[in-house]
mmCIF file of C-alpha atoms in Angstrom:
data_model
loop_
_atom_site.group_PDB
_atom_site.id
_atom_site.type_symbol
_atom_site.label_atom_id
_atom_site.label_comp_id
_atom_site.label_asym_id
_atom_site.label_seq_id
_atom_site.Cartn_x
_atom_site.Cartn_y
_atom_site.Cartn_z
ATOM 1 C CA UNK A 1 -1.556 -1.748 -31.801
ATOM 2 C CA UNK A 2 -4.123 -3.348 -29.376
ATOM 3 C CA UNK A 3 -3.396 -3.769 -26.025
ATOM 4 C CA UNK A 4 -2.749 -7.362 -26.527
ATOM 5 C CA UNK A 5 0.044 -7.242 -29.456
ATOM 6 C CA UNK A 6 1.623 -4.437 -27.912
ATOM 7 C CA UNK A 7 2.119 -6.753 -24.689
ATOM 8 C CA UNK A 8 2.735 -9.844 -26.650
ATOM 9 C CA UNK A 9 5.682 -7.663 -28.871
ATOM 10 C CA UNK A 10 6.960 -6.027 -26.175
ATOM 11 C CA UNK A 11 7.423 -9.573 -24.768
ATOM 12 C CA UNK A 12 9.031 -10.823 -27.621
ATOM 13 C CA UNK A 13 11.910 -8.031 -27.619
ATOM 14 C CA UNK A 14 9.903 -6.250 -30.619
ATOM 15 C CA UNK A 15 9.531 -2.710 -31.668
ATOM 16 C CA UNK A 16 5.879 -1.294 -30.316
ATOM 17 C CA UNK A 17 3.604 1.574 -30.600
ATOM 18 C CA UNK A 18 4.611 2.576 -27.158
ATOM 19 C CA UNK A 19 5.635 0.866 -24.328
ATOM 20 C CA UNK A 20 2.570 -1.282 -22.416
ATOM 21 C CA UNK A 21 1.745 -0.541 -18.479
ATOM 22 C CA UNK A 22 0.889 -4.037 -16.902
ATOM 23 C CA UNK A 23 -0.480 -3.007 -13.529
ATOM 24 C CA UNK A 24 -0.118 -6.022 -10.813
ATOM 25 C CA UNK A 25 -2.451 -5.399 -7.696
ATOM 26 C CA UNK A 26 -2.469 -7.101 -4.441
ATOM 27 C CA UNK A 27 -5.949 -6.919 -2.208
ATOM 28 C CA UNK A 28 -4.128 -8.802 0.780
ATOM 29 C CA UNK A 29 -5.851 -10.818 3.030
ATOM 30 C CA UNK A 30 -7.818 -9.372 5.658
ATOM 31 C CA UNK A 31 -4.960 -10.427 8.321
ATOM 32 C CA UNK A 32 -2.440 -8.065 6.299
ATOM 33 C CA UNK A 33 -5.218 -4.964 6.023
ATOM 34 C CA UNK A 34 -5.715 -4.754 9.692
ATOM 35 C CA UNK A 35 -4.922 -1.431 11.339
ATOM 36 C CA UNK A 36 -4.677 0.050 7.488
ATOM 37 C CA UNK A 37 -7.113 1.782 5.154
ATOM 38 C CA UNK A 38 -8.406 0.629 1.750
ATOM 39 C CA UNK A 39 -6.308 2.757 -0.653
ATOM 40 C CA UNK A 40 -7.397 1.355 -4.091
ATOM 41 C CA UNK A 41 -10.096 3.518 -6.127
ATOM 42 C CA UNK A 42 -12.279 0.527 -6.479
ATOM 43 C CA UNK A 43 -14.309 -1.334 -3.733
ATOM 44 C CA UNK A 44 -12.983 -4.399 -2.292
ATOM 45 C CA UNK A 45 -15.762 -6.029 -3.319
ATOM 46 C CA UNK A 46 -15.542 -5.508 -7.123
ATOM 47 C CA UNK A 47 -15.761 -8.347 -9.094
ATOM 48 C CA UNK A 48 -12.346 -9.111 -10.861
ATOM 49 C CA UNK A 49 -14.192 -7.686 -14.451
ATOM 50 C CA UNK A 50 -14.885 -4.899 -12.436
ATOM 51 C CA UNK A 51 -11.601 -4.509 -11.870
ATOM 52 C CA UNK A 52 -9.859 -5.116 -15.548
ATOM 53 C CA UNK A 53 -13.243 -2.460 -16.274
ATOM 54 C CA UNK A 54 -11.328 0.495 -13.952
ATOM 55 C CA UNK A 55 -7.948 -0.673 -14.498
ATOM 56 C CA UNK A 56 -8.587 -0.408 -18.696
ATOM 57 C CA UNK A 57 -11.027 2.534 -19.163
ATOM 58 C CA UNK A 58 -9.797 4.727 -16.233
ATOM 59 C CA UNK A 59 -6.555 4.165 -15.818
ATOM 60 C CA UNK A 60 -5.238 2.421 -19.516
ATOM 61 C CA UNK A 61 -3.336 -0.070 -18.584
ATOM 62 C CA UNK A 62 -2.040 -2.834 -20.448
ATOM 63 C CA UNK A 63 -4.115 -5.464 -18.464
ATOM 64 C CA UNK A 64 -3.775 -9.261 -18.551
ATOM 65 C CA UNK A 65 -6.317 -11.927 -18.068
ATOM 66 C CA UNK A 66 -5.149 -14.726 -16.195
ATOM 67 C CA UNK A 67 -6.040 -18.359 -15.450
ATOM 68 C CA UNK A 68 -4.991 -21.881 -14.450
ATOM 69 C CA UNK A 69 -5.279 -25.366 -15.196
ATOM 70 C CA UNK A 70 -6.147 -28.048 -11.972
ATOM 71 C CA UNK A 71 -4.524 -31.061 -13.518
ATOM 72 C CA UNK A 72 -5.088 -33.074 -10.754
ATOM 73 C CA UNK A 73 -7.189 -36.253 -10.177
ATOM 74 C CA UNK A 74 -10.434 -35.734 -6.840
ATOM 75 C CA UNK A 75 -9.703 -37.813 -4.882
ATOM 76 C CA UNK A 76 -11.705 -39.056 -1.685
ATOM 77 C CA UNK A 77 -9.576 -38.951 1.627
ATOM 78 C CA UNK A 78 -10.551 -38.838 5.176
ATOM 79 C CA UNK A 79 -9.240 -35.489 6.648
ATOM 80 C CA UNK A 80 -9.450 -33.882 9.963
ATOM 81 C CA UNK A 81 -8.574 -30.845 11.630
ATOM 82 C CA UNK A 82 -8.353 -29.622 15.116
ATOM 83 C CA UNK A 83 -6.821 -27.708 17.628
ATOM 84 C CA UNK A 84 -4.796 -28.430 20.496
ATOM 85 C CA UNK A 85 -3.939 -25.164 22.836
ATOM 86 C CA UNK A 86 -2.473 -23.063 20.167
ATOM 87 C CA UNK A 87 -1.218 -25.597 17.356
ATOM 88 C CA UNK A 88 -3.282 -26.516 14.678
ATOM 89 C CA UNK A 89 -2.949 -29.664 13.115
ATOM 90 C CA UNK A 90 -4.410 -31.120 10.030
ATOM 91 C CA UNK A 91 -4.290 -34.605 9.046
ATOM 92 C CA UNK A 92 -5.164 -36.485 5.394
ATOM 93 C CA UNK A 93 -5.681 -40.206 5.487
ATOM 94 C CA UNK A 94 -4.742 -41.968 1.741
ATOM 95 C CA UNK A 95 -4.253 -44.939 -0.185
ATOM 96 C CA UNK A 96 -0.558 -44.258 1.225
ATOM 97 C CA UNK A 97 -0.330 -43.965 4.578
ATOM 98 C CA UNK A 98 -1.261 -40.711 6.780
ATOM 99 C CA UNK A 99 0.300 -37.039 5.925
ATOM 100 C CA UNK A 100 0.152 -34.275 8.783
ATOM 101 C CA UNK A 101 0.982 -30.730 9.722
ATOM 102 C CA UNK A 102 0.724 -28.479 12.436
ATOM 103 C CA UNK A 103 1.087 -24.668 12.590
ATOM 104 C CA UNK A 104 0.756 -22.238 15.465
ATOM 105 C CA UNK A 105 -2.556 -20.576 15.155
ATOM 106 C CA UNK A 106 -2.903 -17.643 16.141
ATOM 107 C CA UNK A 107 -4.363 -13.779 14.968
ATOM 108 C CA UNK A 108 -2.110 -13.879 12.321
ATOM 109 C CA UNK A 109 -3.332 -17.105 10.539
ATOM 110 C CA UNK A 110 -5.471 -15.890 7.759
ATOM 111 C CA UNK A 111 -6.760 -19.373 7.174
ATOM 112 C CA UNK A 112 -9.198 -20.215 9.606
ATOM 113 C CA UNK A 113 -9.541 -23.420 10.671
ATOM 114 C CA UNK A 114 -7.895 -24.967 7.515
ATOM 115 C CA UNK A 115 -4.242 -25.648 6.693
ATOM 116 C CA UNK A 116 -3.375 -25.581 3.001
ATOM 117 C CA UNK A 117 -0.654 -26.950 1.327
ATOM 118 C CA UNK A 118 0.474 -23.998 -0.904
ATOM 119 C CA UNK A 119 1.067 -20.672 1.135
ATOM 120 C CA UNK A 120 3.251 -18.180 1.561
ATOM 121 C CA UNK A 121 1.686 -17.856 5.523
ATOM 122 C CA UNK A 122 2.558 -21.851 5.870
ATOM 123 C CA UNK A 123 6.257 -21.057 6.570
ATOM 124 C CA UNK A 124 6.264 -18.408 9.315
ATOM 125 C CA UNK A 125 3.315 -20.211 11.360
ATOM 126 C CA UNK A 126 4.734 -24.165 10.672
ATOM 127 C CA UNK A 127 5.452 -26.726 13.689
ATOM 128 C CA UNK A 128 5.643 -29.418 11.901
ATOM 129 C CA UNK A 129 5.926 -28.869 7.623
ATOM 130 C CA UNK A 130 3.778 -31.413 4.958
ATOM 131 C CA UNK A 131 6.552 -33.145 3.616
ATOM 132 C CA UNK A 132 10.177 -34.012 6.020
ATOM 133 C CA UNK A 133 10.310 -37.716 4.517
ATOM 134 C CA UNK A 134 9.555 -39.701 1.477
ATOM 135 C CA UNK A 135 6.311 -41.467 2.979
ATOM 136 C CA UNK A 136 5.365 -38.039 3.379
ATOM 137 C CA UNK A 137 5.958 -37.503 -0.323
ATOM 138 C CA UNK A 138 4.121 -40.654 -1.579
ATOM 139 C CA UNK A 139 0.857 -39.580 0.363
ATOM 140 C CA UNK A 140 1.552 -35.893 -0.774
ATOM 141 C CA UNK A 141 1.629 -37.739 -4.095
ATOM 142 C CA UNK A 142 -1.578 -40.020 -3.879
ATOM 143 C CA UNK A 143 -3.751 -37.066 -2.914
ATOM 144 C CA UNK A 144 -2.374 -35.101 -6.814
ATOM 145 C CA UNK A 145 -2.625 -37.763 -8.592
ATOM 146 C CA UNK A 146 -2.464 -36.912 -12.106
ATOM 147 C CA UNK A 147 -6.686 -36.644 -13.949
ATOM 148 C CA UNK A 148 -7.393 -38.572 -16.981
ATOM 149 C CA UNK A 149 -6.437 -37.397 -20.386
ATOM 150 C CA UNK A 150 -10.123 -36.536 -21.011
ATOM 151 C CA UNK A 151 -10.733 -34.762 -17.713
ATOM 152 C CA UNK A 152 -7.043 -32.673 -18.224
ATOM 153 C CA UNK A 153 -8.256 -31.434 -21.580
ATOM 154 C CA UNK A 154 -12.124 -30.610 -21.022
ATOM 155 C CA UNK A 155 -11.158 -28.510 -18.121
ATOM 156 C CA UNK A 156 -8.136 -26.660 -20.480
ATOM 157 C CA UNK A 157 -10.972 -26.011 -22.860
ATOM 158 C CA UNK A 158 -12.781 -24.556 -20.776
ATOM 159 C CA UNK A 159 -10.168 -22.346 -18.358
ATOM 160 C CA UNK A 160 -8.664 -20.985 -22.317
ATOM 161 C CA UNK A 161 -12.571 -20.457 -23.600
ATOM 162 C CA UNK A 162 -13.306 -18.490 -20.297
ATOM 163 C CA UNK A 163 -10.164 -16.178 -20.730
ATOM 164 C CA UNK A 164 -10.195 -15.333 -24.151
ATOM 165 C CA UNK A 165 -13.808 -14.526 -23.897
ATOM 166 C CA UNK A 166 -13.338 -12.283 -20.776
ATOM 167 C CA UNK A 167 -10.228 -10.755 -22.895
ATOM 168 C CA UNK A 168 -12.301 -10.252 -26.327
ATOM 169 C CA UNK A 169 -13.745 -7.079 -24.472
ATOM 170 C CA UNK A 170 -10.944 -5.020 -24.607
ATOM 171 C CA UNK A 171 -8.266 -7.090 -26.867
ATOM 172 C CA UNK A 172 -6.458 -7.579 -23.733
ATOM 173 C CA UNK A 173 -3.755 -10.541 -23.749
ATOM 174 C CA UNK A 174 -3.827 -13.782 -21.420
ATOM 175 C CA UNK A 175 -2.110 -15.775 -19.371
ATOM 176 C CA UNK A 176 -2.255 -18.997 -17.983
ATOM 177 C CA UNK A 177 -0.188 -19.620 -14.456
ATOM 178 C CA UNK A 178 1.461 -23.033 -14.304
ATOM 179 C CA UNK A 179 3.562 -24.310 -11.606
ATOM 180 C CA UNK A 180 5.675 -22.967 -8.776
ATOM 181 C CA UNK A 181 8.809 -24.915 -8.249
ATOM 182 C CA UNK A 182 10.967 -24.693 -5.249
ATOM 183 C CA UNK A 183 8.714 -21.663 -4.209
ATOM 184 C CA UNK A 184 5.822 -24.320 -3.938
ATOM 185 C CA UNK A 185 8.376 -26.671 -2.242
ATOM 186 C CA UNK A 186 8.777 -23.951 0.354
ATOM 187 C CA UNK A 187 5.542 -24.231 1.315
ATOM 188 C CA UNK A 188 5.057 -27.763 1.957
ATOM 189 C CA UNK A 189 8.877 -28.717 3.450
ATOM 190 C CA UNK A 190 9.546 -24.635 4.857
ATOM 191 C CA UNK A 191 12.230 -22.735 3.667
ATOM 192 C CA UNK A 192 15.135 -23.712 6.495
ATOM 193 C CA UNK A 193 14.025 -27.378 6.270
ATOM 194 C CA UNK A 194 14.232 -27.233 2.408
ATOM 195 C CA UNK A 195 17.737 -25.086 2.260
ATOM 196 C CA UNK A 196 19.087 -28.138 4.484
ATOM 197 C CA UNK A 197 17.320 -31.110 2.180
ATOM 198 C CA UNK A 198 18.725 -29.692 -1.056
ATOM 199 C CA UNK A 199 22.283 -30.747 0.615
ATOM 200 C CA UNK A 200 21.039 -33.750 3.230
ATOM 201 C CA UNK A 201 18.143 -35.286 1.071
ATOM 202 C CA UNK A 202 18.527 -34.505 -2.082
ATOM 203 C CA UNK A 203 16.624 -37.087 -3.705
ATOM 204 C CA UNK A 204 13.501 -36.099 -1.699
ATOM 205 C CA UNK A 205 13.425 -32.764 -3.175
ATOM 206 C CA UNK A 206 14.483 -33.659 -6.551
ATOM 207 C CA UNK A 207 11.671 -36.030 -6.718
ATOM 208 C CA UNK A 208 9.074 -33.586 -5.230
ATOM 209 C CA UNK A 209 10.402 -30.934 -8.241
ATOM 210 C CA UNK A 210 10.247 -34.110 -10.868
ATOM 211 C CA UNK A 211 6.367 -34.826 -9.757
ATOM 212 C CA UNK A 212 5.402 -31.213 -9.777
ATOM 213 C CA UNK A 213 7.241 -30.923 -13.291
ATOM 214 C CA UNK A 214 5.469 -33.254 -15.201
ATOM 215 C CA UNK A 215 2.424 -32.155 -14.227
ATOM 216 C CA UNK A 216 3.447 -29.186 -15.385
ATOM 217 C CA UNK A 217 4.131 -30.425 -18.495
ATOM 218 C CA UNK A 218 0.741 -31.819 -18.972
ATOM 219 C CA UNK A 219 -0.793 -28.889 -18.083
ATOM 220 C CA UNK A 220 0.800 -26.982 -20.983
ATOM 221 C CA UNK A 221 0.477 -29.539 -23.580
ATOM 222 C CA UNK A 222 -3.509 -29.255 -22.213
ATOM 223 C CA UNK A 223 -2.942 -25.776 -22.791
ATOM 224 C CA UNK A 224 -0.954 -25.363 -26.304
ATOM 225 C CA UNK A 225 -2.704 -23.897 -29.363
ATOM 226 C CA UNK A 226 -5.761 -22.628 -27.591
ATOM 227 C CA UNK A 227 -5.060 -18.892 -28.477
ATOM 228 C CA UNK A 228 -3.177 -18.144 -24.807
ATOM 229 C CA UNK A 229 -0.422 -15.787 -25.159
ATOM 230 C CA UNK A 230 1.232 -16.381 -22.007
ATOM 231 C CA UNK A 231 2.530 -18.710 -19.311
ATOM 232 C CA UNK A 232 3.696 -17.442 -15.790
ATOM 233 C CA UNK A 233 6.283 -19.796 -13.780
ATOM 234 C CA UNK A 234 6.309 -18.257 -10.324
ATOM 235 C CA UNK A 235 9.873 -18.415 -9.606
ATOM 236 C CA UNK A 236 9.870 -16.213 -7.111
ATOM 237 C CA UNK A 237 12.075 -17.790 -4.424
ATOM 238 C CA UNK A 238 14.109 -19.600 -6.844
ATOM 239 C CA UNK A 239 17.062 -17.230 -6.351
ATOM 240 C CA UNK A 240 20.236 -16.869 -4.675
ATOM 241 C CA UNK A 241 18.626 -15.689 -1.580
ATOM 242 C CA UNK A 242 18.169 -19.310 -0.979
ATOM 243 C CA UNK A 243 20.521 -21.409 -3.698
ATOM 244 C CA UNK A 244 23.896 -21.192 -5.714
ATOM 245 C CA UNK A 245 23.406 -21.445 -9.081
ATOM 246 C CA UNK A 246 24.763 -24.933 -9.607
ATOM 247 C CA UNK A 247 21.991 -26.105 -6.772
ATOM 248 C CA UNK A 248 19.466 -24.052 -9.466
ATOM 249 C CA UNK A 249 21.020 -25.728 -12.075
ATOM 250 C CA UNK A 250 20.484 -29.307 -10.678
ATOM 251 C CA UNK A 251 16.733 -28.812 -9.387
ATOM 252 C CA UNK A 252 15.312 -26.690 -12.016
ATOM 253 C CA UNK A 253 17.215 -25.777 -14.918
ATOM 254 C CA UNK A 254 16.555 -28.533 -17.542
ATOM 255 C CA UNK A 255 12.991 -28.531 -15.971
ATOM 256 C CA UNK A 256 12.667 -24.977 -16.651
ATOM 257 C CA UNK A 257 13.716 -25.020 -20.013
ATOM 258 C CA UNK A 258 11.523 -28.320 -21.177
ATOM 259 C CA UNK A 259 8.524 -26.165 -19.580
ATOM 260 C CA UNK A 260 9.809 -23.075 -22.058
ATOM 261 C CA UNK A 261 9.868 -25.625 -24.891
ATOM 262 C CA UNK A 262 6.564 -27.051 -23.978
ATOM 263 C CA UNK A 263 4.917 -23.555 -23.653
ATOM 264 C CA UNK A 264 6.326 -22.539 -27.390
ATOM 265 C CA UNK A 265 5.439 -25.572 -28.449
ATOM 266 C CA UNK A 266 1.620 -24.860 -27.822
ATOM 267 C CA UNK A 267 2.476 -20.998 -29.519
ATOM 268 C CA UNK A 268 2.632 -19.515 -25.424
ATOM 269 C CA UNK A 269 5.687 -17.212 -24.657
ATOM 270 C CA UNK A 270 7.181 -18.011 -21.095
ATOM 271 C CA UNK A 271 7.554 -15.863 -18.650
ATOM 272 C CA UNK A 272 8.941 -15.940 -15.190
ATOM 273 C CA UNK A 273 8.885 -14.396 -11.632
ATOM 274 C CA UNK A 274 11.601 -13.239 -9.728
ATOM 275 C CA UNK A 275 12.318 -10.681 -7.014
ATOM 276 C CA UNK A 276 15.662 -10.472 -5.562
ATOM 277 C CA UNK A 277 18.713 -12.575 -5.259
ATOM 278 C CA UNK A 278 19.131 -12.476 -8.860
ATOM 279 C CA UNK A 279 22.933 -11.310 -9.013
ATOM 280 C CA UNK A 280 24.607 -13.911 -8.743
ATOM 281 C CA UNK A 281 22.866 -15.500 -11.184
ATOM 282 C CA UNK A 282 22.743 -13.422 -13.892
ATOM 283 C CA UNK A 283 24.171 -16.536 -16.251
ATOM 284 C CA UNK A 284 22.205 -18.766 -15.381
ATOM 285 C CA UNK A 285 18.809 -16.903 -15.769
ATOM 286 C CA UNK A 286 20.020 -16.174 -19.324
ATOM 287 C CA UNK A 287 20.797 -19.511 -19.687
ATOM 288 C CA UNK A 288 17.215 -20.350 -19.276
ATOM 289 C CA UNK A 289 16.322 -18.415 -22.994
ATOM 290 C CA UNK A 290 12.989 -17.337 -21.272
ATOM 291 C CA UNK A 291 10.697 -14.527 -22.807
ATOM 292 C CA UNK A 292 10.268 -12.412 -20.059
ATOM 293 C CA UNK A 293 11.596 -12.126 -16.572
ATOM 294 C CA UNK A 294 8.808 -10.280 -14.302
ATOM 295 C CA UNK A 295 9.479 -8.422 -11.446
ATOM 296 C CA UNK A 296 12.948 -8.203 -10.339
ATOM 297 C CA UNK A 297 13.555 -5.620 -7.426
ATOM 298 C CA UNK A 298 15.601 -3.032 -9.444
ATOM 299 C CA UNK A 299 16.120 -0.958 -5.275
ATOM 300 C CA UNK A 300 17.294 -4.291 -3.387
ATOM 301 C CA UNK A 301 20.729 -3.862 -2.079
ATOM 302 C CA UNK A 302 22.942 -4.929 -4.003
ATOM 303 C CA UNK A 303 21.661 -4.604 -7.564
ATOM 304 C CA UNK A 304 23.527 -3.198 -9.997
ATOM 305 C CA UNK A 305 20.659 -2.330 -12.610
ATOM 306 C CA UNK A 306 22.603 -0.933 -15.856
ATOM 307 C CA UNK A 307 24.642 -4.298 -15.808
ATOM 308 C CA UNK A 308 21.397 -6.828 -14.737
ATOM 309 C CA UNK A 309 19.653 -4.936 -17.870
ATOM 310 C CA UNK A 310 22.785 -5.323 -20.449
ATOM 311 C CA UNK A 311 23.038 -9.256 -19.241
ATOM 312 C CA UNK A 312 19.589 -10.022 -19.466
ATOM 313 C CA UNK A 313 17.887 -8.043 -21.845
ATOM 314 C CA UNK A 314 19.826 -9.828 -25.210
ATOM 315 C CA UNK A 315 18.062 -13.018 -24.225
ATOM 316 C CA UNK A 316 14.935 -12.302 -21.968
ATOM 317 C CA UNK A 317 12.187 -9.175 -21.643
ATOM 318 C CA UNK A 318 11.897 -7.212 -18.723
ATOM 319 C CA UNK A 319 8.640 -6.682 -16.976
ATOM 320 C CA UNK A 320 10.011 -4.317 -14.418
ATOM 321 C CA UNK A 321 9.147 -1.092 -12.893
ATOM 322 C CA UNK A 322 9.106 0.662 -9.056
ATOM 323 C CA UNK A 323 9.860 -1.361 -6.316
ATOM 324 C CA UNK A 324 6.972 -1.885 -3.891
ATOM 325 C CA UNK A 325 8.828 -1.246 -0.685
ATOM 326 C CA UNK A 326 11.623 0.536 -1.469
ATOM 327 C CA UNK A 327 9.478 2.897 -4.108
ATOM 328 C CA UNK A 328 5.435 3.067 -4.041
ATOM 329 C CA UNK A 329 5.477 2.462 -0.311
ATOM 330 C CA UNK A 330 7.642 5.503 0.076
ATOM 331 C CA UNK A 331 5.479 8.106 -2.098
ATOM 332 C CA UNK A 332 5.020 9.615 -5.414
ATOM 333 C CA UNK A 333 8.264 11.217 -6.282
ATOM 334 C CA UNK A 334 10.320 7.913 -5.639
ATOM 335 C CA UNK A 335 8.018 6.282 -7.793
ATOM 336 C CA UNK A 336 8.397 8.996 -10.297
ATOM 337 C CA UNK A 337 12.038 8.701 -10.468
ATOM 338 C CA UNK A 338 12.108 4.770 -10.280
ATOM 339 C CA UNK A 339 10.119 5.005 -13.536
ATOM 340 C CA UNK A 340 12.528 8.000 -15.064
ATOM 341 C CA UNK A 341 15.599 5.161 -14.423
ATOM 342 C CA UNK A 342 13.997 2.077 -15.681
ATOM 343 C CA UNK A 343 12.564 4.175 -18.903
ATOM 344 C CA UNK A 344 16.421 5.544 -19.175
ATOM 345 C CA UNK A 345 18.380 2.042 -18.437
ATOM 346 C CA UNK A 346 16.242 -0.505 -20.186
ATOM 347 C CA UNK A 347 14.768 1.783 -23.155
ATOM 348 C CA UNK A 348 11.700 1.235 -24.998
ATOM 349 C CA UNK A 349 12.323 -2.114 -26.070
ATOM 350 C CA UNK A 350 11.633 -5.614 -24.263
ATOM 351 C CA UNK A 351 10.107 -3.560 -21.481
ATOM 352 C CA UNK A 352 6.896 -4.353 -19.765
ATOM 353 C CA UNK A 353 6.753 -1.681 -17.341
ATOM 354 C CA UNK A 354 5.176 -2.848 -13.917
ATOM 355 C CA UNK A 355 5.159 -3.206 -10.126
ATOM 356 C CA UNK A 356 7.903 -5.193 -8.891
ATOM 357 C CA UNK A 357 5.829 -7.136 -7.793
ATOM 358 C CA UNK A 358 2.691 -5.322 -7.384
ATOM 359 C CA UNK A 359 0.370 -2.024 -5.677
ATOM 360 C CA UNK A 360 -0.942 -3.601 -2.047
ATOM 361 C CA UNK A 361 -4.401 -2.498 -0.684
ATOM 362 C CA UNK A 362 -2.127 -0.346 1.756
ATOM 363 C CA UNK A 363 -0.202 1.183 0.180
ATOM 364 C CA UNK A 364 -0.111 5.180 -0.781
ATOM 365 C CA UNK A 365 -2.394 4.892 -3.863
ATOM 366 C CA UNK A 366 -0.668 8.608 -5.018
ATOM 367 C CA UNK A 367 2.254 6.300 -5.051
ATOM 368 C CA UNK A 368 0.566 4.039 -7.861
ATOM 369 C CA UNK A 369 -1.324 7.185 -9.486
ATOM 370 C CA UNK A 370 2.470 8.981 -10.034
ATOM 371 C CA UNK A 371 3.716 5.641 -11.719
ATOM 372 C CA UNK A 372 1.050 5.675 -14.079
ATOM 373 C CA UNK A 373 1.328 9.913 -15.286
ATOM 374 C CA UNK A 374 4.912 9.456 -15.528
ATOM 375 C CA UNK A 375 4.383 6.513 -17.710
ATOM 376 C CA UNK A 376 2.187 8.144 -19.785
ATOM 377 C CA UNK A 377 5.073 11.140 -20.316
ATOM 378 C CA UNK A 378 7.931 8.708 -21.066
ATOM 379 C CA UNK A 379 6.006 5.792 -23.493
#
């Protein structure tokens, strides 16, 4: 098999050759790196071919190349951003009245003078969150407007040509990442202010999900029958760390599933992130008939592995593997034996054996290196 049915089969629950190594590494920003070392065998420079070129003839893995669609409109807003002691605020002026946010700047802020709407940094550093109100939302809105039908598909044309030319190289499978939910959602309303608005305001976060949704739709009916294997939903902080599974339910699981039927639709198989919080809602993840689930915590307190893998596995693949804290950070031999238990509790089968979620910069790269040899013994 090449590299890309083996992934692709092992995705679908099929019988393969043996069982594919997806390796998922993280550079970190520069803020994260301080005070550590550059552990991974190639420069932090390379370009990302350079990468897929180490991570394929060096080390075989099962590599994936990935890209995205932009389905949104330009549009031409005044901005400005400045700093007042140590808050940094950052203001948009649209069609729809103004939208602001402030963070606390400080060493830790790896993004300059700027203040983005999606990222993961946003929530630790925020004074005042992008969206608390539905004016908010509206100008949130006006500035992602949805691009014309001929814009959305010349650019899907292009981000699909681009990927399977870069994967012809090695027959490597690819992806395309569309939409992030009520882990995007975090970002713009926090994660405390959005836990309360799912049970004060509702409506404001239901239609925040709704807008993001159908532009995820459009993105994967841009996408459909353009050769892409693959569709990533990040997911990853749509778990019971933050929601029950009725609160899941309402916000994103007919959304979910339409975005599964819309990725089939255009011959992609849908995958998913998640991380932890996922036992107490084991149903409702297999209620979601998704290809692949990708990288649930199989060390996080809590988890009872044999069962989450006899739940989920009927219905769903598993892209799983060590743990990144609780295994690679930790050294070689946990990893070892993290891989020995997921090779002897999921099988050969629906497994996509990977990071959960992925090698940092930092970490112990004879950590990463063990994974990989005792992969190569149990395949």
């Amino acid at each position: 098999m090449t590299s890309r049915e083996r992934l692709v089969a092992a995705t679908r629950r099929e019988p393969v050759d043996y069982v594919p190594l997806h390796g998922s590494f993280n550079p970190l920003s520069e803020v994260q790196r301080r005070g550590h070392q550059w552990q991974f065998p190639w420069p932090g420079d390379a370009s990302a071919d350079e990468q897929i070129a180490y991570q394929v003839e060096k080390l075989g893995l099962d590599q994936i190349i990935s890209t995205s669609l932009n389905v949104c409109a330009p549009v031409e807003a005044d901005s400005r951003v400045w700093l007042d002691g140590d808050i940094l605020h950052k203001t948009y002026l649209t069609d729809d009245g103004e939208l602001h946010a402030a963070v606390r700047y400080s060493d830790l802020w790896p993004h300059g003078m700027d203040l983005p709407f999606f990222s993961d940094f946003n929530v630790g550093h925020y004074v005042e969150p992008w969206l608390q109100t539905d004016a908010d939302l509206q100008a949130f809105m006006s500035l992602r407007r949805t691009a014309d039908d001929e814009t959305i598909q010349h650019r899907a044309a292009s981000a699909a040509g681009d990927a399977l030319a870069r994967a012809a190289r090695y027959d490597l499978a690819t992806m395309v990442h569309v939409g992030t939910g009520m882990t995007g959602a975090q970002h713009l309303f926090g994660v405390r202010e959005l836990c309360m608005m799912t049970i004060e305001q509702p409506e404001l976060v239901e239609a925040y999900v709704e807008f993001e949704h159908q532009q995820n739709l459009r993105a994967l009916e841009a996408l459909g029958n353009r050769g892409i294997d693959l569709v990533r939903r990040n997911g990853f902080y749509e778990t019971a760390d933050f929601y029950g599974p009725a609160m899941l339910e309402r916000f994103l699981g007919g959304r979910l599933r339409a975005e599964r039927d819309a990725a089939h639709a255009g011959g992609m198989l849908m995958t998913y992130t998640i991380h932890t919080g996922v036992m107490p809602i084991l149903d409702y993840l297999v209620s979601l008939g998704l290809d692949g689930l990708c990288g649930i915590d199989i060390a996080f307190p809590g988890v009872d592995f044999p069962h989450m893998v006899e739940t989920l596995l009927p219905v769903s693949s598993l892209w799983t593997g060590p743990s990144s804290t609780q295994h690679i950070w930790k050294g070689p031999e946990p990893t070892r034996q993290a891989v020995r238990e997921v090779f002897e509790t999921v099988g050969r089968t629906g497994l996509v054996l990977t990071q959960c979620v992925s090698s940092h910069s930092i970490m112990p790269w004879e950590s990463t290196a063990a994974m990989i040899d005792e992969w190569r013994q149990l395949r």
